[in-house]
Coordinates of C-alpha atoms in Angstrom, one line a residue:
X71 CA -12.0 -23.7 13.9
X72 CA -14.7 -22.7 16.5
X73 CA -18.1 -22.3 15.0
X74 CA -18.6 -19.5 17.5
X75 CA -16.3 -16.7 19.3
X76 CA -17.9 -15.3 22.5
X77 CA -16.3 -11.8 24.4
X78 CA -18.1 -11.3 28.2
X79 CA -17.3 -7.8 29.4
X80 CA -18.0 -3.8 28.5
X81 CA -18.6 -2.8 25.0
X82 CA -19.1 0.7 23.6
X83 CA -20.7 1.9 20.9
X84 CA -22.8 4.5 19.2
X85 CA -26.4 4.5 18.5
X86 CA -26.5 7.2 17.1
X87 CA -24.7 11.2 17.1
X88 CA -26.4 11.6 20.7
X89 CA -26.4 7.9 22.0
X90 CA -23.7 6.6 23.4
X91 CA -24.2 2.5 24.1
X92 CA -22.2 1.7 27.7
X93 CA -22.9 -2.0 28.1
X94 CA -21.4 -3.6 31.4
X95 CA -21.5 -7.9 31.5
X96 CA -22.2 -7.7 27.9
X97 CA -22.1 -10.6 25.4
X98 CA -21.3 -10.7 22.3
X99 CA -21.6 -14.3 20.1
X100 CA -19.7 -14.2 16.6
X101 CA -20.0 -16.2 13.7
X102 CA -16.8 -17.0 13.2
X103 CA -17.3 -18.3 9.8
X104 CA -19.1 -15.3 8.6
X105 CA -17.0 -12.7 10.6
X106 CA -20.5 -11.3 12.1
X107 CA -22.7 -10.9 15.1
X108 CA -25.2 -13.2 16.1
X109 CA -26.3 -12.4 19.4
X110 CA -25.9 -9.3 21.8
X111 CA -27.1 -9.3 25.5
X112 CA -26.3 -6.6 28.6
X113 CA -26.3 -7.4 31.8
X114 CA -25.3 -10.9 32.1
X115 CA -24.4 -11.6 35.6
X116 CA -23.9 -15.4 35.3
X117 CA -21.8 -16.8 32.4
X118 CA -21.2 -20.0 32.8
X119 CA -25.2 -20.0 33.0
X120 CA -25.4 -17.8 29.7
X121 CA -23.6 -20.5 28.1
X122 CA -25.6 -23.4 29.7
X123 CA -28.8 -22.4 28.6
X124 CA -27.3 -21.7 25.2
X125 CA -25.1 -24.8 24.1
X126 CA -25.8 -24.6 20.6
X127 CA -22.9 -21.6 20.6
X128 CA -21.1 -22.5 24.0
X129 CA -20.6 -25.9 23.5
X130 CA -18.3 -24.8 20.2
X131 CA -17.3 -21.5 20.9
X132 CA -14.3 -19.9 21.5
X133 CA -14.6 -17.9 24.9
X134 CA -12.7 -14.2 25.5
X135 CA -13.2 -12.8 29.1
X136 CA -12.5 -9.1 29.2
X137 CA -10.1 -8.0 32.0
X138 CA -12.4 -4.9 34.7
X139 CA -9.9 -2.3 32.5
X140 CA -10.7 -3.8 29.1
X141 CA -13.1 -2.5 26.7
X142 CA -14.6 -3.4 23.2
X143 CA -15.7 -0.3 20.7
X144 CA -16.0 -0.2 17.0
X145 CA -13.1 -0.3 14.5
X146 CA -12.3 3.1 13.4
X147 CA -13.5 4.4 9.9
X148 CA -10.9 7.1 8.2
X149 CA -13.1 8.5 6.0
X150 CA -9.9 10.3 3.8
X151 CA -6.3 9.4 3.9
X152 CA -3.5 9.5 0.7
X153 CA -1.7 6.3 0.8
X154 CA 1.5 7.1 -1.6
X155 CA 1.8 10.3 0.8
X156 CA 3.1 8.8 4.4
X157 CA 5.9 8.4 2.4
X158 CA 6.5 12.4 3.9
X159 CA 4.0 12.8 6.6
X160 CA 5.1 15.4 9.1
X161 CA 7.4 17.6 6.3
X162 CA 6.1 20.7 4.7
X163 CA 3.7 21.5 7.4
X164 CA 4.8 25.4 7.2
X165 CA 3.2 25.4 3.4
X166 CA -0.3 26.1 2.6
X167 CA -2.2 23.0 0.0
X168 CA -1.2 24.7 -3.2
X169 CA 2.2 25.2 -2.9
X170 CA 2.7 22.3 -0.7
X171 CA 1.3 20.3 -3.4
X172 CA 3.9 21.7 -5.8
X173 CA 6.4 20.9 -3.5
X174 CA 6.2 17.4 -1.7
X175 CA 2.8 15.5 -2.8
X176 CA 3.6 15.5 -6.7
X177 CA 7.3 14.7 -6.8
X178 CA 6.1 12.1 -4.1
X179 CA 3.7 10.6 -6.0
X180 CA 5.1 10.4 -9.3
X181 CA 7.8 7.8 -7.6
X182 CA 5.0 5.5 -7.4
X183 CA 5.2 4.5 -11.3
X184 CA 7.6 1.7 -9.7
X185 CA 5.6 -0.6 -8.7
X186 CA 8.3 -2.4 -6.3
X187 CA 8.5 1.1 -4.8
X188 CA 4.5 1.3 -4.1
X189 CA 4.2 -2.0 -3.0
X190 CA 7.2 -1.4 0.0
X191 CA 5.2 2.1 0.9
X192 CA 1.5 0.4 0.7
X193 CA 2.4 -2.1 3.0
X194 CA 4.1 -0.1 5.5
X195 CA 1.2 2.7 5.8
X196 CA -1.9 0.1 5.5
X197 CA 0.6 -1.8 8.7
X198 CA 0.3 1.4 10.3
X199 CA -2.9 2.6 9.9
X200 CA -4.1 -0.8 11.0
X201 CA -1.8 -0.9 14.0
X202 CA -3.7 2.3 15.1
X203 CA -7.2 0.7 15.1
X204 CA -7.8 2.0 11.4
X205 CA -10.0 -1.1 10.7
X206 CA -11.8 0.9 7.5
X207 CA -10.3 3.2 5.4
X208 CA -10.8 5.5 2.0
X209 CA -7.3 5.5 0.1
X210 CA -6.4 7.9 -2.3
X211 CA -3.4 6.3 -4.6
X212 CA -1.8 8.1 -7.6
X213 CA -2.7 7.7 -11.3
X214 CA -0.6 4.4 -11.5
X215 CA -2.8 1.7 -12.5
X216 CA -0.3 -1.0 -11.6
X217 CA 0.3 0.6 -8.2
X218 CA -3.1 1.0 -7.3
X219 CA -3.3 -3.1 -7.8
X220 CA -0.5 -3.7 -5.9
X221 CA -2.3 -2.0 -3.1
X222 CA -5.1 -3.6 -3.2
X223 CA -3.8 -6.6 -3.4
X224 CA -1.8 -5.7 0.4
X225 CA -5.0 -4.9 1.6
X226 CA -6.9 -7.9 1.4
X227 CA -3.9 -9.6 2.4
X228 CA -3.3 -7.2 5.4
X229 CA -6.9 -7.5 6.1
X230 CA -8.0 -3.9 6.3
X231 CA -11.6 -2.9 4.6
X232 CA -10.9 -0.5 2.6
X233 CA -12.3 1.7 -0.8
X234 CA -9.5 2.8 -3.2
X235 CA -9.2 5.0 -5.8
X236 CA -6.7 5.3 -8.4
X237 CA -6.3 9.4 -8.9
X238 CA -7.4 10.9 -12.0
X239 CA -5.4 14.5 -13.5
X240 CA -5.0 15.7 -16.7
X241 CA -5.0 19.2 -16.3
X242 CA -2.8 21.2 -14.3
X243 CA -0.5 18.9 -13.0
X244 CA 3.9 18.7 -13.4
X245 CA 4.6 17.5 -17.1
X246 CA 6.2 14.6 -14.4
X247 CA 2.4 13.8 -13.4
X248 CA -0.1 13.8 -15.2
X249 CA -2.5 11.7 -17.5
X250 CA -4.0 11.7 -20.8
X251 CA -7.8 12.3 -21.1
X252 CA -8.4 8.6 -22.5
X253 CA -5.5 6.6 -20.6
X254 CA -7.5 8.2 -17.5
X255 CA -10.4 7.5 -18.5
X256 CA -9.4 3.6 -19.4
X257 CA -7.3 2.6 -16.8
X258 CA -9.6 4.0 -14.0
X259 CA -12.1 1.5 -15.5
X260 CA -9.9 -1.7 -15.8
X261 CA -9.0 -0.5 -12.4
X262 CA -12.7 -0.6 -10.9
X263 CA -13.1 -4.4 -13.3
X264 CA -10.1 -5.9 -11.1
X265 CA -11.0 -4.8 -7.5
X266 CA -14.6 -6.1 -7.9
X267 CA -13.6 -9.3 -9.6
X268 CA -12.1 -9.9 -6.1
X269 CA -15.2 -9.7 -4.4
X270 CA -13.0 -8.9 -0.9
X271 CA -13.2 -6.3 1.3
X272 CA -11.7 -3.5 -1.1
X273 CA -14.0 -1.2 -3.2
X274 CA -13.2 1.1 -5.9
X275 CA -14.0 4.1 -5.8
X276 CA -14.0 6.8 -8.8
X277 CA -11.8 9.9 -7.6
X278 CA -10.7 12.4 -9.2
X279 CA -8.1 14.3 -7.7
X280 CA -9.7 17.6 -7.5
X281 CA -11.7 19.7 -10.0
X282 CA -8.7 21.7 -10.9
X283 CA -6.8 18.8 -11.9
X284 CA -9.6 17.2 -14.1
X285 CA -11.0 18.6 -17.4
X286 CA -15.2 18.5 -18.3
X287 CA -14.8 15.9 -20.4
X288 CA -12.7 13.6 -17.5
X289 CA -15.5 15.0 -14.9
X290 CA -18.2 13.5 -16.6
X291 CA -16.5 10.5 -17.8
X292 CA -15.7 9.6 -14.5
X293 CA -19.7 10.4 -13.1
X294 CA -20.7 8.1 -16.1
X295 CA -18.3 5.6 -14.9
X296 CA -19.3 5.5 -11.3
X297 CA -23.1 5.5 -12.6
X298 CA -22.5 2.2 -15.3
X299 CA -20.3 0.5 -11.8
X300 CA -22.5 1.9 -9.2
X301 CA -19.3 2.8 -7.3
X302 CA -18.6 5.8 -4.8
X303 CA -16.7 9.0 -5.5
X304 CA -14.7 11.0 -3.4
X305 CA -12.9 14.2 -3.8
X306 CA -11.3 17.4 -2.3
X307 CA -14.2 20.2 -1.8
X308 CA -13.8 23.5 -0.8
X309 CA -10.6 23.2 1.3
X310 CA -8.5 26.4 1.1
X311 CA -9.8 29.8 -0.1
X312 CA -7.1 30.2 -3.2
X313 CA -8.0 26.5 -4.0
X314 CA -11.4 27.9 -4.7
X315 CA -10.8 30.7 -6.2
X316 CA -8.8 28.9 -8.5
X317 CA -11.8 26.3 -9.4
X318 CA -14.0 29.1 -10.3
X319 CA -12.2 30.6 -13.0
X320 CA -11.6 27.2 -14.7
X321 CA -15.0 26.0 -14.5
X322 CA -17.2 29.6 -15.2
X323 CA -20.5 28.0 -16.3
X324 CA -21.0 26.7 -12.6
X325 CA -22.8 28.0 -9.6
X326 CA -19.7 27.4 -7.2
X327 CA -17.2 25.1 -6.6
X328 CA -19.4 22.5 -5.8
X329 CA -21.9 22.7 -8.3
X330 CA -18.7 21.4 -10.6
X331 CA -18.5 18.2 -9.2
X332 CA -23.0 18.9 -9.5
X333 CA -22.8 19.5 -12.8
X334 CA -20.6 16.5 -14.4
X335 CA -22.9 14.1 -12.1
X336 CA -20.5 13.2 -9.1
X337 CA -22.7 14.4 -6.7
X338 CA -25.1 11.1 -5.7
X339 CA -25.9 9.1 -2.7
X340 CA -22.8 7.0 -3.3
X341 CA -20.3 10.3 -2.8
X342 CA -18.3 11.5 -0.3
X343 CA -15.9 15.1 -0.1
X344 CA -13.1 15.9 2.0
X345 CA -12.7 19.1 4.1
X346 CA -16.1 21.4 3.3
X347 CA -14.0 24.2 5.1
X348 CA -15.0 27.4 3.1
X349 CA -18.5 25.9 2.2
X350 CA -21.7 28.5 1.3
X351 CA -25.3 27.6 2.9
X352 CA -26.3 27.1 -1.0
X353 CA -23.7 24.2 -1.1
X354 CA -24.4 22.9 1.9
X355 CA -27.9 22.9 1.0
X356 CA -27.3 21.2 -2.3
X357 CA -25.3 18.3 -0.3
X358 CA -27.6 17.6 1.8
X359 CA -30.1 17.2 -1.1
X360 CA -27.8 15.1 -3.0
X361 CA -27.3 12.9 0.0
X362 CA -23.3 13.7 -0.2
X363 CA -21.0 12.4 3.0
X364 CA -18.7 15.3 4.1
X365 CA -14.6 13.5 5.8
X366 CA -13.8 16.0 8.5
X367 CA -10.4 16.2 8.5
X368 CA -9.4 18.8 10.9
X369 CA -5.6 18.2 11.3
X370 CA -4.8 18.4 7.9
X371 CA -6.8 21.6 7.8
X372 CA -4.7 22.9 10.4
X373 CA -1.4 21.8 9.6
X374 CA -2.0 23.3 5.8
X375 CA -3.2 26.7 7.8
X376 CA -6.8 25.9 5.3
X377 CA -9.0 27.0 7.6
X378 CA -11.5 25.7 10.8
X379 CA -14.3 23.3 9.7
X380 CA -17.6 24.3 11.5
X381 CA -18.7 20.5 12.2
X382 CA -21.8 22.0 14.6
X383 CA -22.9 24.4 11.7
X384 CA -23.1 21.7 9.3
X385 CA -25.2 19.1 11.4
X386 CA -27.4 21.6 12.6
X387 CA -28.4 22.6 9.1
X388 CA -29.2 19.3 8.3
X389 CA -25.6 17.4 7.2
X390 CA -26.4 13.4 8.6
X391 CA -23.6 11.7 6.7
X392 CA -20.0 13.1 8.6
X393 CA -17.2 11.1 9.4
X394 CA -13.9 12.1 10.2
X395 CA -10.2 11.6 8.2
X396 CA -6.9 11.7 9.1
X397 CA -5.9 13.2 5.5
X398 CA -2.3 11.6 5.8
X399 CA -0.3 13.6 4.7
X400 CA -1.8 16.8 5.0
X401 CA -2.6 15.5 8.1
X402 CA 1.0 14.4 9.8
X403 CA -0.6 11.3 12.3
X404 CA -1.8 8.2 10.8
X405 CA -4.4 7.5 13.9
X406 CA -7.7 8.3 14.1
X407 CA -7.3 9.1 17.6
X408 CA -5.6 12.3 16.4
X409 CA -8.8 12.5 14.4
X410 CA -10.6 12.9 17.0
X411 CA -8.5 15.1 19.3
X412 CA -8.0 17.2 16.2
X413 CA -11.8 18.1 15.6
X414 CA -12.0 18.4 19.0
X415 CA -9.7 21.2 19.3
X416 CA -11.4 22.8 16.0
X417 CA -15.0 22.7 17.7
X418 CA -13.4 24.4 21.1
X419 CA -12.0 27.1 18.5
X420 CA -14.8 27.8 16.7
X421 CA -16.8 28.0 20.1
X422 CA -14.2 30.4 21.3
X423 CA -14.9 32.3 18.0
X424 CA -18.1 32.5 17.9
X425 CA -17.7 33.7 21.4
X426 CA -15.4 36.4 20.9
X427 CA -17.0 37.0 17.2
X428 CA -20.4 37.1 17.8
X429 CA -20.6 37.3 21.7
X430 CA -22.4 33.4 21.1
X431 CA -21.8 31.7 24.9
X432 CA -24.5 29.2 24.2
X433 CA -21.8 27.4 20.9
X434 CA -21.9 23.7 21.9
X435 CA -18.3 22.0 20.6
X436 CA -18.3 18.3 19.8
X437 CA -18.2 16.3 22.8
X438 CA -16.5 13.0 23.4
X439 CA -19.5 10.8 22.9
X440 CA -19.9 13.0 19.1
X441 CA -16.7 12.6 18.5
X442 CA -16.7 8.6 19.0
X443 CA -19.8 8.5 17.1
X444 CA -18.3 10.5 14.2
X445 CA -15.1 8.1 14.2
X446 CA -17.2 5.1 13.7
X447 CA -21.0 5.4 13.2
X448 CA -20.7 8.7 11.2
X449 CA -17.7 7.2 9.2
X450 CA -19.5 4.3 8.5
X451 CA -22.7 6.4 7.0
X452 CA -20.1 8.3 5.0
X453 CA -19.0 5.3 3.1
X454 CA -22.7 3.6 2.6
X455 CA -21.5 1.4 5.0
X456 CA -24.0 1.8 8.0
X457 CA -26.0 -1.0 7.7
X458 CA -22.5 -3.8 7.3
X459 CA -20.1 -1.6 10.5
X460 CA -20.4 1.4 12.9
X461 CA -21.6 -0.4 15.7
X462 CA -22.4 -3.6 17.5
X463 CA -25.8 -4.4 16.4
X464 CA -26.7 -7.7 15.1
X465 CA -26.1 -8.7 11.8
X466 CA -22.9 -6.1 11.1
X467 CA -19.8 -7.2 10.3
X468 CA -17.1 -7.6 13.8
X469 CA -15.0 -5.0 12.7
X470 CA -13.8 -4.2 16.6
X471 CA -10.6 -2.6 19.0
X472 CA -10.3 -4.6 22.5
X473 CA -8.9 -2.1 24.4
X474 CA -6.8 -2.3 27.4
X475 CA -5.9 0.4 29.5
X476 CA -3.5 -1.1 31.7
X477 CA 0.1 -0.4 30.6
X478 CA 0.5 2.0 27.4
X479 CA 0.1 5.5 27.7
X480 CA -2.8 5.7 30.0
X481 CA -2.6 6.0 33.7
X482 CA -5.2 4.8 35.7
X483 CA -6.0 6.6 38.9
X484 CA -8.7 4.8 40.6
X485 CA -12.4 4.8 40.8
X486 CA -13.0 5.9 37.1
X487 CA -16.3 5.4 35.6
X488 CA -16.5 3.2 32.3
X489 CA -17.2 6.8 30.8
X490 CA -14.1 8.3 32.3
X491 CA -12.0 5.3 31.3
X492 CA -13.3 5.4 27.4
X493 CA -12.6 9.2 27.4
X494 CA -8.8 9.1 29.1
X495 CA -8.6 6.2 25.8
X496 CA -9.5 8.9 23.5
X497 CA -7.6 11.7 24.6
X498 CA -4.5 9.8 26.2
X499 CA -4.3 7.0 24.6
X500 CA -2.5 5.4 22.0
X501 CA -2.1 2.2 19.7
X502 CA -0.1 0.6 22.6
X503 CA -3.4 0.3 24.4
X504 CA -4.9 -2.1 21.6
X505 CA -4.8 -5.6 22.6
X506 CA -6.8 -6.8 19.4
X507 CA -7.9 -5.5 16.3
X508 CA -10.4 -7.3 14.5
X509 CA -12.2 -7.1 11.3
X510 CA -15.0 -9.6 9.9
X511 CA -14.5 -10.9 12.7
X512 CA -10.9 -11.8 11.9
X513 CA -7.8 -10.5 14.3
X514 CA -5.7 -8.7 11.9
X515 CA -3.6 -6.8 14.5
X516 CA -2.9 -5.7 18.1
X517 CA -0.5 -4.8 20.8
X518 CA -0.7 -7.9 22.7
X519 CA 2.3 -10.2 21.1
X520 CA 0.7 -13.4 22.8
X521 CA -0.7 -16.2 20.7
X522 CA -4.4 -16.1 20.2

């Protein structure tokens, strides 16, 4: 094995929500033991003199030219998705979450007590998610200890980086599905004791399923478990206006809905909520205090008829930690290019709101670059994650897409900026245009069927 890999060409990446990195002649040097980046330099007009004045990496390296209509850019980071639930994505898109919980997600779910049957599903979504440029991703499983193993164990040998959480609900949930306070309470930690014994790239993570699923005493045993493990938490928060509602009148001795999770200590630095629709500037406040990561996951929100996340609202109060989910399978696509065109189309809605609401002309929607940034950097900063992916600075992990735009589903027309190419990928195109997909520096996946 080479000591070193080497890619010459144009790599993309965020710097940060406003600062989008366009590097043209770029090189980037990869320890390909470690899986991470040694060395990145711009501008490189000579090569084969790049690598003559720096033997010590050319001299063993592996050496990747990319083609005038190839591009590098982060691997994407789904910040929320429900593995056990692809099993259906696309049905019961005319239901709102409630009912359409009742109807598809539980029976669904409940299957996965077979663990042969989890294992068949796990391997086919993670497959999928991967094949889409998914190179991170935060799993939701079901309450089935043994199942939520069986995933992991796919994952690390799939290769995807993922945090997983085995579901915890004892409280109204189908007779069918649902746990008791102490088996809950006992398998989510013998759960969280075998993913980090592996010391891989999976990490547990405490979730419980929602607050109306978990009773105080589960609540704050969980926040004491992810305290004593020092492991994340994620959770549903403040998605649909009935789901609220709902949480209020079970938990009366709280502020709001998400003073709950505030109030059984699952609100730290380490946690991170999905959807933040119908959120109050109190509990936005108190998230941004707490140092709490919000998943955007506007197609799910959609699809369930929830409501329209204001992304632009919450970053201009103050929100820095934002990624975006695909929220399979209240979301129906599995790619976090639908993320993206999905939260695009929410932030042209809410502009056209605000617009027709409040006669607002001057609402900025999330642009491309944003959007980019939110799929990678901001999912990375969601996850506590920023300073091992995201980008292509030095000393982060290789998580990467080599993207090739010739062939697939985008049509080049001739004379298109770098800009204008990496945008017609966003909107137009698909996994088809993913020649490699990398993570730790490791090519787990890709379009391109030739050896490598």
């Amino acid at each position: 094995m080479s000591d070193y890999v080497i890619y010459y060409g144009t790599f993309v990446h965020s710097l940060s929500l406003s600062e989008l990195d366009i590097i043209s002649q770029g090189v980037l040097v990869i320890d390909n033991k470690k899986g991470t980046i040694v060395h990145l330099e711009r501008n490189v007009n000579d090569f084969e003199d790049f690598l003559f004045s720096h033997q010590s990496w050319g001299e063993n390296a592996k050496i990747h030219k990319l083609g005038p209509e190839q591009f590098l850019i982060p691997g994407f980071v789904d910040t929320h998705a429900h593995a056990p639930q692809y099993m259906f994505a696309g049905s019961g898109m005319d239901l709102q979450l409630l009912e359409w919980l009742d109807t598809y997600v539980f029976p669904c779910e409940s299957d996965f007590k077979d663990t042969d049957h989890a294992a068949r599903a796990y391997e086919a979504v993670v497959r999928r998610f991967i094949k889409n440029g998914t190179t991170t991703c935060s799993w939701f499983a079901t309450i089935h200890v043994e199942s939520c193993k069986r995933l992991v164990d796919i994952l690390h040998q799939l290769g995807q980086r993922a945090y997983v959480g085995k579901v915890n609900m004892d409280q109204n949930a189908p007779d069918y599905y649902i746990e008791k306070t102490e088996d809950s309470i006992r398998d989510t930690e013998a759960f969280i004791q075998y993913v980090q014994a592996q010391q891989g790239l999976v990490t547990p993570v405490i979730t419980p399923r929602f607050a109306i699923t978990c009773s105080s005493k589960l609540l704050n045993a969980l926040g004491e478990l992810a305290d004593r493990y020092q492991v994340p938490i994620q959770s549903h928060l403040c998605e649909n206006p009935d789901e609220i509602s709902f949480t209020c009148s079970l938990f009366k001795d709280s502020k709001d809905y998400t003073s709950v999770y505030d109030d059984h200590g699952l609100l730290t630095e380490r946690s991170y909520m999905a959807h933040c629709v119908h959120m109050t500037d109190d509990e936005i406040d108190l998230l941004i205090r707490k140092r709490v990561g919000i998943s955007h996951c506007a197609n799910s929100n959609f699809s369930l008829h929830s409501g329209i996340c204001d992304v632009r609202r919450m970053l201009e109060r103050g929100v820095d930690k934002l990624g975006l989910g695909t929220d399979v399978a209240g979301g129906f696509q599995p790619s976090m290019l639908d993320a993206i065109r999905s939260s695009f189309f929410a932030s042209k809605t809410c502009k056209i709101l605000a617009r027709d609401r409040d006669g607002n002309k001057d609402y900025a929607p999330l642009s491309p670059a944003e959007l980019l940034y939110l799929a990678t950097m901001g999912g990375a900063r969601v996850l506590g994650l920023e300073e091992t992916i995201g980008n292509f600075q030095v000393g982060k992990a290789f998580d990467a897409l080599w993207v090739d735009l010739e062939g697939g589903s985008v049509d080049l027309m001739g004379g298109e900026t770098i800009l204008q190419k990496v945008q017609k990928f966003l909107f137009n195109g698909s996994s088809e245009n993913l020649k490699h997909v990398y993570v730790q520096g490791k090519r787990i996946a890709g379009a391109d069927k030739d050896s490598y």
